[in-house]
PDB file of C-alpha atoms and ligand atoms in Angstrom:
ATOM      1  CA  UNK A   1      -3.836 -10.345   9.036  1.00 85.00           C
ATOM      2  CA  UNK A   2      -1.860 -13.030   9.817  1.00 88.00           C
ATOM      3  CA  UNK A   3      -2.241 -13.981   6.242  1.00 90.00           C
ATOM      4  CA  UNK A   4      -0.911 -10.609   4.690  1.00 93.00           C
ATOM      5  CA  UNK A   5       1.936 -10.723   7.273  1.00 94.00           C
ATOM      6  CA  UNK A   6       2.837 -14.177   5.422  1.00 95.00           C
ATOM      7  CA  UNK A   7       2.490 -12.990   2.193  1.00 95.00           C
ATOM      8  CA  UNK A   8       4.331 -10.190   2.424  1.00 96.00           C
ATOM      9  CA  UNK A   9       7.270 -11.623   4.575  1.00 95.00           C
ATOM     10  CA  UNK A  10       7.204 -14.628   2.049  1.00 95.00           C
ATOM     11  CA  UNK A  11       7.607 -12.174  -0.617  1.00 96.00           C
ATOM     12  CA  UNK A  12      10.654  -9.684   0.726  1.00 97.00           C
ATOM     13  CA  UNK A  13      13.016 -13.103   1.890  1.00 95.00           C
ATOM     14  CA  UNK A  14      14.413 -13.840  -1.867  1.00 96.00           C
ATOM     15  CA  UNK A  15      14.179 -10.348  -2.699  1.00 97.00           C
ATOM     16  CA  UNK A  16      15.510  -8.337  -0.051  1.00 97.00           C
ATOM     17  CA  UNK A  17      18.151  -9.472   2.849  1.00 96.00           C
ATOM     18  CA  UNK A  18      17.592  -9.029   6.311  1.00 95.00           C
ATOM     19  CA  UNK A  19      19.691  -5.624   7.846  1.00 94.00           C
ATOM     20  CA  UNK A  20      18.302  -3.383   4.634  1.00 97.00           C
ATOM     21  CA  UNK A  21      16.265  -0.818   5.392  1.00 98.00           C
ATOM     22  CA  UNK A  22      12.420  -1.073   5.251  1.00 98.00           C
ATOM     23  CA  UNK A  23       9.282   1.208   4.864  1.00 98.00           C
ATOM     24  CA  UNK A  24       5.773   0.134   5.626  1.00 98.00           C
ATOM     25  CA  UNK A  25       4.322   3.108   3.918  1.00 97.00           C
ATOM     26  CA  UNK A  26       0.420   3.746   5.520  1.00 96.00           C
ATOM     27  CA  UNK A  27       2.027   1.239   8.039  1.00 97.00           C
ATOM     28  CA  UNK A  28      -1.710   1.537  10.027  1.00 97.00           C
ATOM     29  CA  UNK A  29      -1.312   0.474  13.789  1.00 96.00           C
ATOM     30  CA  UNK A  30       1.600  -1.468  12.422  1.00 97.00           C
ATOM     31  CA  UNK A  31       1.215  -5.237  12.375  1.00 97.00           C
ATOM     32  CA  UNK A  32       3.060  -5.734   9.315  1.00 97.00           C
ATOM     33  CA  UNK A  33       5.611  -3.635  10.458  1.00 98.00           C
ATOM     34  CA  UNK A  34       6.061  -4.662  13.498  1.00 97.00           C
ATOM     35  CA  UNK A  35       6.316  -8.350  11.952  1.00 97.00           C
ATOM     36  CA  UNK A  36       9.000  -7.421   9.329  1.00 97.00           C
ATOM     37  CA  UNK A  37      11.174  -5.780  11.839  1.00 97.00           C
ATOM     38  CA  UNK A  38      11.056  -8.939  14.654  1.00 96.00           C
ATOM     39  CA  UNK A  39      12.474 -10.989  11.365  1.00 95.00           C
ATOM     40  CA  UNK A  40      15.630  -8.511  11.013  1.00 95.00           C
ATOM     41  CA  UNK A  41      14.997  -5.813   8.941  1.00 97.00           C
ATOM     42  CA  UNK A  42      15.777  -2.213   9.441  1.00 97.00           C
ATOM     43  CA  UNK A  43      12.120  -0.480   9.795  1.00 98.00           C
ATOM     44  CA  UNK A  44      10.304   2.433   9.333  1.00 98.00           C
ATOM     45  CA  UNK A  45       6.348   2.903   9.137  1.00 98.00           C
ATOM     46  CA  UNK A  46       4.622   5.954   8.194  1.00 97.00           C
ATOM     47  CA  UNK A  47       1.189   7.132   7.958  1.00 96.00           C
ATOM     48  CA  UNK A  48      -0.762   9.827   7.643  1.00 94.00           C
ATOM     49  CA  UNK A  49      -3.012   9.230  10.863  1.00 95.00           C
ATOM     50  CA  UNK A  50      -2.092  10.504  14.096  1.00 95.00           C
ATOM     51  CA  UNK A  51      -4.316   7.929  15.965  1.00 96.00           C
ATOM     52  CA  UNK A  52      -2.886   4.901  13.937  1.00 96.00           C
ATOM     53  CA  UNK A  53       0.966   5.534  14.666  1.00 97.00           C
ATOM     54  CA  UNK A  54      -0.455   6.403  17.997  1.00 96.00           C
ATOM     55  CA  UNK A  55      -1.304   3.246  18.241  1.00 96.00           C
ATOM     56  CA  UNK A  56       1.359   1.665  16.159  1.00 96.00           C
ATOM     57  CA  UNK A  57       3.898   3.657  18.470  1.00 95.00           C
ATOM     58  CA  UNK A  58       2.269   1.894  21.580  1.00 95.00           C
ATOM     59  CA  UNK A  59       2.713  -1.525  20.599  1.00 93.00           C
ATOM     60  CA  UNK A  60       6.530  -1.463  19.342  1.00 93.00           C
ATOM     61  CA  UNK A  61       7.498  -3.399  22.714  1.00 90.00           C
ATOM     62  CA  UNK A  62      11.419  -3.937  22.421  1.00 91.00           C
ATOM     63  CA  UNK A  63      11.593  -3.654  18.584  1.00 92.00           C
ATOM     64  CA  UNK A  64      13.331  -1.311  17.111  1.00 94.00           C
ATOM     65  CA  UNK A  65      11.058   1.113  14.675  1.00 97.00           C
ATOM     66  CA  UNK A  66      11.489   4.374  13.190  1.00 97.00           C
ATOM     67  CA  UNK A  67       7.728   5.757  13.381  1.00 97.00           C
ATOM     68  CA  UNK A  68       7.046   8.763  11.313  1.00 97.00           C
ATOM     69  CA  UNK A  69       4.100  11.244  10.765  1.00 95.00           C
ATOM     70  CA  UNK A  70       3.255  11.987   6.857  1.00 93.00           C
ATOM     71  CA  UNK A  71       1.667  15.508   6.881  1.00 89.00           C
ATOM     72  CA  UNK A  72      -1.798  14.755   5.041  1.00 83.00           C
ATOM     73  CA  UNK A  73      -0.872  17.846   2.940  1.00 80.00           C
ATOM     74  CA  UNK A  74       2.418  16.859   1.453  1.00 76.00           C
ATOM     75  CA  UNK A  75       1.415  13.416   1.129  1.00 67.00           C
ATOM     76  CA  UNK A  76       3.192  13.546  -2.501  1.00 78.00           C
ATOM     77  CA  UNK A  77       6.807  14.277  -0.835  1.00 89.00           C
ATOM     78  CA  UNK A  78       7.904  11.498   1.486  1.00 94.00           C
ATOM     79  CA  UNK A  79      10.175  13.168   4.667  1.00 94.00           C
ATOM     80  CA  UNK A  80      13.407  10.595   3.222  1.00 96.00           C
ATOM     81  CA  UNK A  81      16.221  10.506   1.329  1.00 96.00           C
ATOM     82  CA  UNK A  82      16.657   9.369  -2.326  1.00 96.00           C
ATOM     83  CA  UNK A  83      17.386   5.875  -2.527  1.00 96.00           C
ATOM     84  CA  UNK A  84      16.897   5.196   1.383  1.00 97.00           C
ATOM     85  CA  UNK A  85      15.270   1.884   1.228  1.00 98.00           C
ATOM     86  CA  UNK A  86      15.508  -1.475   0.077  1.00 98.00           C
ATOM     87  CA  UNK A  87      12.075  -1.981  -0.173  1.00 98.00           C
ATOM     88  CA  UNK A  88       9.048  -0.205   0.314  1.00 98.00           C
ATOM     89  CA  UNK A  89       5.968  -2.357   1.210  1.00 98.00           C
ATOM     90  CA  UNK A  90       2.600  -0.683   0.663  1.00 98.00           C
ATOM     91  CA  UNK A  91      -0.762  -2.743   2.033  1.00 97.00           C
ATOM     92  CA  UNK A  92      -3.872  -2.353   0.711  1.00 96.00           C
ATOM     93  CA  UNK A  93      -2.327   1.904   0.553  1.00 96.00           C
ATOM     94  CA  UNK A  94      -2.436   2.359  -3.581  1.00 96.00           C
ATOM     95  CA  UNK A  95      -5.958   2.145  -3.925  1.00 93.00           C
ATOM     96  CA  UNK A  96      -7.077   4.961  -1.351  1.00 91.00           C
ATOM     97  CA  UNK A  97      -4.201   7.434  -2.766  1.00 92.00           C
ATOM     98  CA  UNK A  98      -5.827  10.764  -4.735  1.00 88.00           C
ATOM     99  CA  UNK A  99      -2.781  10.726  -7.151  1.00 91.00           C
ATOM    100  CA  UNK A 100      -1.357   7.237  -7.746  1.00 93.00           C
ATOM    101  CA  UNK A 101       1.262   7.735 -10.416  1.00 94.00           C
ATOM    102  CA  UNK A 102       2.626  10.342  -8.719  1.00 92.00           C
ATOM    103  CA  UNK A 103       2.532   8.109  -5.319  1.00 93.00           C
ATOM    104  CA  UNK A 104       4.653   5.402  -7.029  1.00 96.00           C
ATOM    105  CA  UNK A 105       7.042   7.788  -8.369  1.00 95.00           C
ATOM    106  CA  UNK A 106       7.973   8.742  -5.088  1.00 95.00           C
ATOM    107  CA  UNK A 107       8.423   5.046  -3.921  1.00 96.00           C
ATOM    108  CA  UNK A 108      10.819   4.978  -6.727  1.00 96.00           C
ATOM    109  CA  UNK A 109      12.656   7.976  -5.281  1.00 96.00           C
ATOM    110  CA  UNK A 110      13.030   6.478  -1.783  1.00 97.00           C
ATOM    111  CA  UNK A 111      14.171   3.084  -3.416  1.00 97.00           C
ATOM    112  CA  UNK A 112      17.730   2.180  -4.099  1.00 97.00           C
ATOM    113  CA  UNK A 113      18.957   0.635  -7.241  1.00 96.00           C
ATOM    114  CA  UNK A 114      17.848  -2.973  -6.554  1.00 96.00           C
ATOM    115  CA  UNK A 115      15.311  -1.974  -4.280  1.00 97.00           C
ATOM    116  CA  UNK A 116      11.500  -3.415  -4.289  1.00 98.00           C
ATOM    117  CA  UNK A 117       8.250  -1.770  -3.825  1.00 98.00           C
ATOM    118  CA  UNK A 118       5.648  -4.594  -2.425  1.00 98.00           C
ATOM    119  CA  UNK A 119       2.041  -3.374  -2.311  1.00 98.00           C
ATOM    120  CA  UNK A 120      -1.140  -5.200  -2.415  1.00 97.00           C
ATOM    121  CA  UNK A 121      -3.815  -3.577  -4.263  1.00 96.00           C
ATOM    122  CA  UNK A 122      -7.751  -5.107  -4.727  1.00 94.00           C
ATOM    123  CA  UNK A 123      -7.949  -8.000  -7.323  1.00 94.00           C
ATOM    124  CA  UNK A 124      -9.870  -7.518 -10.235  1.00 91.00           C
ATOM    125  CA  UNK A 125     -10.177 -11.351 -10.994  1.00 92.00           C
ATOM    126  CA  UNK A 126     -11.709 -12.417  -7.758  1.00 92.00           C
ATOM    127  CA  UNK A 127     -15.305 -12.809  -7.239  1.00 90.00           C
ATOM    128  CA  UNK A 128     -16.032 -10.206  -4.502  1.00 89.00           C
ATOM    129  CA  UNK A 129     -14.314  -7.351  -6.268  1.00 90.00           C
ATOM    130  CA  UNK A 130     -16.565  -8.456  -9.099  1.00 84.00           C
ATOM    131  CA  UNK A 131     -19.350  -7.819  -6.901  1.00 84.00           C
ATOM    132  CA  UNK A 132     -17.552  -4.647  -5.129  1.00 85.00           C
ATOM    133  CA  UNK A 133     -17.628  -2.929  -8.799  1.00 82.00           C
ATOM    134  CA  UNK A 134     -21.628  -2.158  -9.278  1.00 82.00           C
ATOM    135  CA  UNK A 135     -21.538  -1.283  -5.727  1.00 86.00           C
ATOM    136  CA  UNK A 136     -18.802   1.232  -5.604  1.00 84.00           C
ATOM    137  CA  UNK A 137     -20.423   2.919  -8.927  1.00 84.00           C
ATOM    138  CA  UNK A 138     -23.713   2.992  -7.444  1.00 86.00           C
ATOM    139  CA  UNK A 139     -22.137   4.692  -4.139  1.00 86.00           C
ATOM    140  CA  UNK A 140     -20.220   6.831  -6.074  1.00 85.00           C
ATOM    141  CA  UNK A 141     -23.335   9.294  -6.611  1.00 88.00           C
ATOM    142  CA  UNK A 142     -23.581  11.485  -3.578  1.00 88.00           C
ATOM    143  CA  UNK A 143     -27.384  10.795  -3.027  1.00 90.00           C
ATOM    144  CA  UNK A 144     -27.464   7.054  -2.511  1.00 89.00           C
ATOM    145  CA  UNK A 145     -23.804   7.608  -0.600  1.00 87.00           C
ATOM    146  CA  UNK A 146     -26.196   9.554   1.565  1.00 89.00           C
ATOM    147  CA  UNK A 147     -29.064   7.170   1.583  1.00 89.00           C
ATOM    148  CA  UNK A 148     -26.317   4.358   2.452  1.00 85.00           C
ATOM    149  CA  UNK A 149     -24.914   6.092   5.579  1.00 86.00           C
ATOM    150  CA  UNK A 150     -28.407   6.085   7.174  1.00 88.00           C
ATOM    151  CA  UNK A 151     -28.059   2.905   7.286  1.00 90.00           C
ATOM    152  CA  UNK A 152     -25.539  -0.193   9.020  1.00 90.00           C
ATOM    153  CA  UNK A 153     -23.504  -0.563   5.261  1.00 87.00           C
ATOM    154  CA  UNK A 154     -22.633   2.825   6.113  1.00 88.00           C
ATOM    155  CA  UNK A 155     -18.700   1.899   6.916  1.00 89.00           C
ATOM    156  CA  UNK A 156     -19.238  -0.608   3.918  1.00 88.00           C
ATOM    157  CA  UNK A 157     -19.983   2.422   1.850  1.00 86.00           C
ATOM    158  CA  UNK A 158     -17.428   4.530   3.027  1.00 85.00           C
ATOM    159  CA  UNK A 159     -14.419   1.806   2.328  1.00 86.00           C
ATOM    160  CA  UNK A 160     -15.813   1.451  -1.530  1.00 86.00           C
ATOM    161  CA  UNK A 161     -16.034   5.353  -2.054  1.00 84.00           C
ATOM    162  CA  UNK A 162     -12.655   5.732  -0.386  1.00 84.00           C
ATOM    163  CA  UNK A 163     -10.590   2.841  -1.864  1.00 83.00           C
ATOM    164  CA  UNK A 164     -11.178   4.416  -4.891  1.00 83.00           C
ATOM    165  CA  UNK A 165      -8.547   3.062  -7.266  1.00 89.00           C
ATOM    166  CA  UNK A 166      -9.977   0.038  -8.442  1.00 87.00           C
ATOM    167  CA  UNK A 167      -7.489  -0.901 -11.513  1.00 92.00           C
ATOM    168  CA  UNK A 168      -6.809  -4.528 -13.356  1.00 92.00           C
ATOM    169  CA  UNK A 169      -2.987  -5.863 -12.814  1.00 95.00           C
ATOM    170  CA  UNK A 170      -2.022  -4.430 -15.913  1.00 95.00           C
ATOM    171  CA  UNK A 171      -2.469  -0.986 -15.851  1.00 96.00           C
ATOM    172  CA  UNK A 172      -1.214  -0.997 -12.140  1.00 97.00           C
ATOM    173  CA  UNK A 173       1.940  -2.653 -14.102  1.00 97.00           C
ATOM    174  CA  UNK A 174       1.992   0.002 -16.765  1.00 96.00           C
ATOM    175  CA  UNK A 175       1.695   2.747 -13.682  1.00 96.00           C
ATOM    176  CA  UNK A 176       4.853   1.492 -12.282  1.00 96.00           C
ATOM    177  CA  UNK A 177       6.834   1.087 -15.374  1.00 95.00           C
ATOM    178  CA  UNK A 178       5.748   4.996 -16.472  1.00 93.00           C
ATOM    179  CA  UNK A 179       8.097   5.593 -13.538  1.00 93.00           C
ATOM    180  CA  UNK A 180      10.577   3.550 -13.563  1.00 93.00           C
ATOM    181  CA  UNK A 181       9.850   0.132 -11.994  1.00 97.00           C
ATOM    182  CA  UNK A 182       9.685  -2.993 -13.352  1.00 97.00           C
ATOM    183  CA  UNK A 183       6.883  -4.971 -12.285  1.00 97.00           C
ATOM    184  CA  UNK A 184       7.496  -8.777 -12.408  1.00 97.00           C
ATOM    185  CA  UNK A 185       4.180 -10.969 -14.028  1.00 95.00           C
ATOM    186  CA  UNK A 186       0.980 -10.701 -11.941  1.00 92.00           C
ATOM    187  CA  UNK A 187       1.246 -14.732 -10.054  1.00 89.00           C
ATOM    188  CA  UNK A 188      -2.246 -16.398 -10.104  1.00 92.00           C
ATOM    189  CA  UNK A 189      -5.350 -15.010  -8.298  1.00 93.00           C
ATOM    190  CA  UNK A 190      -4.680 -16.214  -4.415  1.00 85.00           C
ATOM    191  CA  UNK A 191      -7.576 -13.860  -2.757  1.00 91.00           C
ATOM    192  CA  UNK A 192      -8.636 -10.758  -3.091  1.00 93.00           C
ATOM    193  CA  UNK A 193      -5.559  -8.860  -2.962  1.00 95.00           C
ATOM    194  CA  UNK A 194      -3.264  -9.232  -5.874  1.00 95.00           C
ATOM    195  CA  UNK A 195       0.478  -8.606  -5.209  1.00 96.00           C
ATOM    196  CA  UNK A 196       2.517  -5.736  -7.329  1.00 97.00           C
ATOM    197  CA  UNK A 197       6.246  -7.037  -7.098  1.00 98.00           C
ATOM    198  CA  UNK A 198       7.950  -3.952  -9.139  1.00 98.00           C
ATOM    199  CA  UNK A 199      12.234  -3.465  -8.797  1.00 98.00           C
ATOM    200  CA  UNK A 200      13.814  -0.141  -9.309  1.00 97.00           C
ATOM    201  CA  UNK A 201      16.536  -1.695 -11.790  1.00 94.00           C
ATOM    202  CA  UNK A 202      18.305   2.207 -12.414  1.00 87.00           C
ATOM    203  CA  UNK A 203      18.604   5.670 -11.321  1.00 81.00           C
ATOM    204  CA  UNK A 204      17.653   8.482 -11.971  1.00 73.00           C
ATOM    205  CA  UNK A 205      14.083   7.309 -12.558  1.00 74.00           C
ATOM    206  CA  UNK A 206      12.152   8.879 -15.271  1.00 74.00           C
TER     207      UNK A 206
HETATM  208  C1  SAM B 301      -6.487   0.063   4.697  1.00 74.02           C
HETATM  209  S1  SAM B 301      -5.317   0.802   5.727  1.00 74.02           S
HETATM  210  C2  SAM B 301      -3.979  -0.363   5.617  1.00 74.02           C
HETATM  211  C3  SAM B 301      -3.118  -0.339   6.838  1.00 74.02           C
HETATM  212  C4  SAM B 301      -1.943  -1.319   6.823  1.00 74.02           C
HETATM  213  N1  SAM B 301      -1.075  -1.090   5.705  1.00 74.02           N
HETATM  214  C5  SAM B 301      -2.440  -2.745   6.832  1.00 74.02           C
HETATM  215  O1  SAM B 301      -2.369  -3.442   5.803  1.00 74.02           O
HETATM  216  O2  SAM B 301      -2.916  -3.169   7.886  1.00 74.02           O
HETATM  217  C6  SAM B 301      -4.718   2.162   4.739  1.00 74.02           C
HETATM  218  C7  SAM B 301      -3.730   3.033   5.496  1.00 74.02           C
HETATM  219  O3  SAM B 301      -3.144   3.966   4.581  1.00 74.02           O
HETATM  220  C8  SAM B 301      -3.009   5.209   5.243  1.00 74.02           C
HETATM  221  N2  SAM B 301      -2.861   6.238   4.213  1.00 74.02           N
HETATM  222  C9  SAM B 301      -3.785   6.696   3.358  1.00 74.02           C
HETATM  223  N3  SAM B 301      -3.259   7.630   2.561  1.00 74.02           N
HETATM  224  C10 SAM B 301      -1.942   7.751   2.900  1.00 74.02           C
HETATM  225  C11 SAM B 301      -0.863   8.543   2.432  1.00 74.02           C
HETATM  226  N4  SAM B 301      -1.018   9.404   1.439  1.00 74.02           N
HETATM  227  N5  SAM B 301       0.347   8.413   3.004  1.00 74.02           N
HETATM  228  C12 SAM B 301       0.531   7.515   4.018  1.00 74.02           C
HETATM  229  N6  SAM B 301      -0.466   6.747   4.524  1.00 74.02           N
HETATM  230  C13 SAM B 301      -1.679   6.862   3.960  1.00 74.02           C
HETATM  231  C14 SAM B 301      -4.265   5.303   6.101  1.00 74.02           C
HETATM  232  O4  SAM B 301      -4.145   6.253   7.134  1.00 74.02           O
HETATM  233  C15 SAM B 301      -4.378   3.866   6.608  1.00 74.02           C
HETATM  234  O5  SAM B 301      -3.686   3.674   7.815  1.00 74.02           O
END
């Protein structure tokens, strides 16, 4: 975790200053959250489990976070303003999301001109997503799902059927420009999350 934190603070310091508003979006219990708003930025962290802000909400200590509840139905309509943040930071999120595009365009929304979306998605080019691949199409048919969660790889099984979105840089790239973002070049393959570094550069988007 203390990896990802890295990364992603790394990531936001040329890109975003300090004092702008930020949202960890499917913030979890709120690590990374927590970590970008001890370094000075404005934050917010939503999810859309109860149990994880919970938790989130009861390790804040003396920071200063807006928590906030995403209703699991209107998960396509964030609760904010147009052009509210200056970036949007989405860990290991994309990939689980039933509608992706339409997830993205809605970052855009929520962006101000300027603004960044950070999100870390699986990466295609490293070894162990290689491997993930056959798995997640074998547990992808309900009957060895099944035959999987009889067994200890059940949680295993569960995380590849649910972080369904398994797609190469590119089209992830092409996703965000189809609504308005402009993804700067995929860097080199660190590990096996790949960064998407995408700037809303106008508004309205598409
Ligand atoms: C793998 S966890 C990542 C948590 C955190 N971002 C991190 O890196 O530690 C995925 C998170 O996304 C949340 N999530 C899934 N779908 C969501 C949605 N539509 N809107 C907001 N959060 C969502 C889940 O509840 C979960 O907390």
């Amino acid at each position: 975790m203390q990896g990802r934190i890295d990364r992603f603070c790394s990531a936001l310091v040329p890109r975003v200053p300090t004092g702008q508003r930020v949202l960890d979006l499917g913030c979890g219990s709120g690590q990374i959250t927590r970590a970008i708003a001890s370094k000075g930025w404005r934050t917010t962290g939503c999810d859309i489990s109860t149990q994880m802000l919970d938790k989130a909400r009861s390790e804040t200590g003396a920071l200063e976070i807006e928590w906030v509840g995403i209703d699991p139905a209107e998960t396509l309509s964030l609760p904010f303003e147009d052009c509210r943040f200056g970036a949007v930071i989405a860990s290991s999120v994309l990939e689980y999301l039933d509608h992706p595009r339409q997830a993205l365009r809605e970052i855009g929304r929520v962006l101000a001109v300027g603004g960044y979306l950070l999100a870390t998605v699986p990466d295609l080019r490293h070894p162990v997503r290689a491997a993930e691949g056959w798995r997640a199409k074998a547990v992808a048919n309900p009957v060895i799902h099944a035959a999987f969660r009889l067994t200890p790889w059940r949680g295993y099984a569960d995380y590849l059927r649910l972080s369904m979105n398994r797609l190469d840089l590119k089209l992830w790239h092409e996703m965000a420009r189809s609504v308005g973002l402009e993804p700067e070049p995929a860097g080199p393959c660190e590990d096996s999350l790949a960064m998407i570094l995408a700037r809303k550069n106008r508004d309205p988007l598409p």
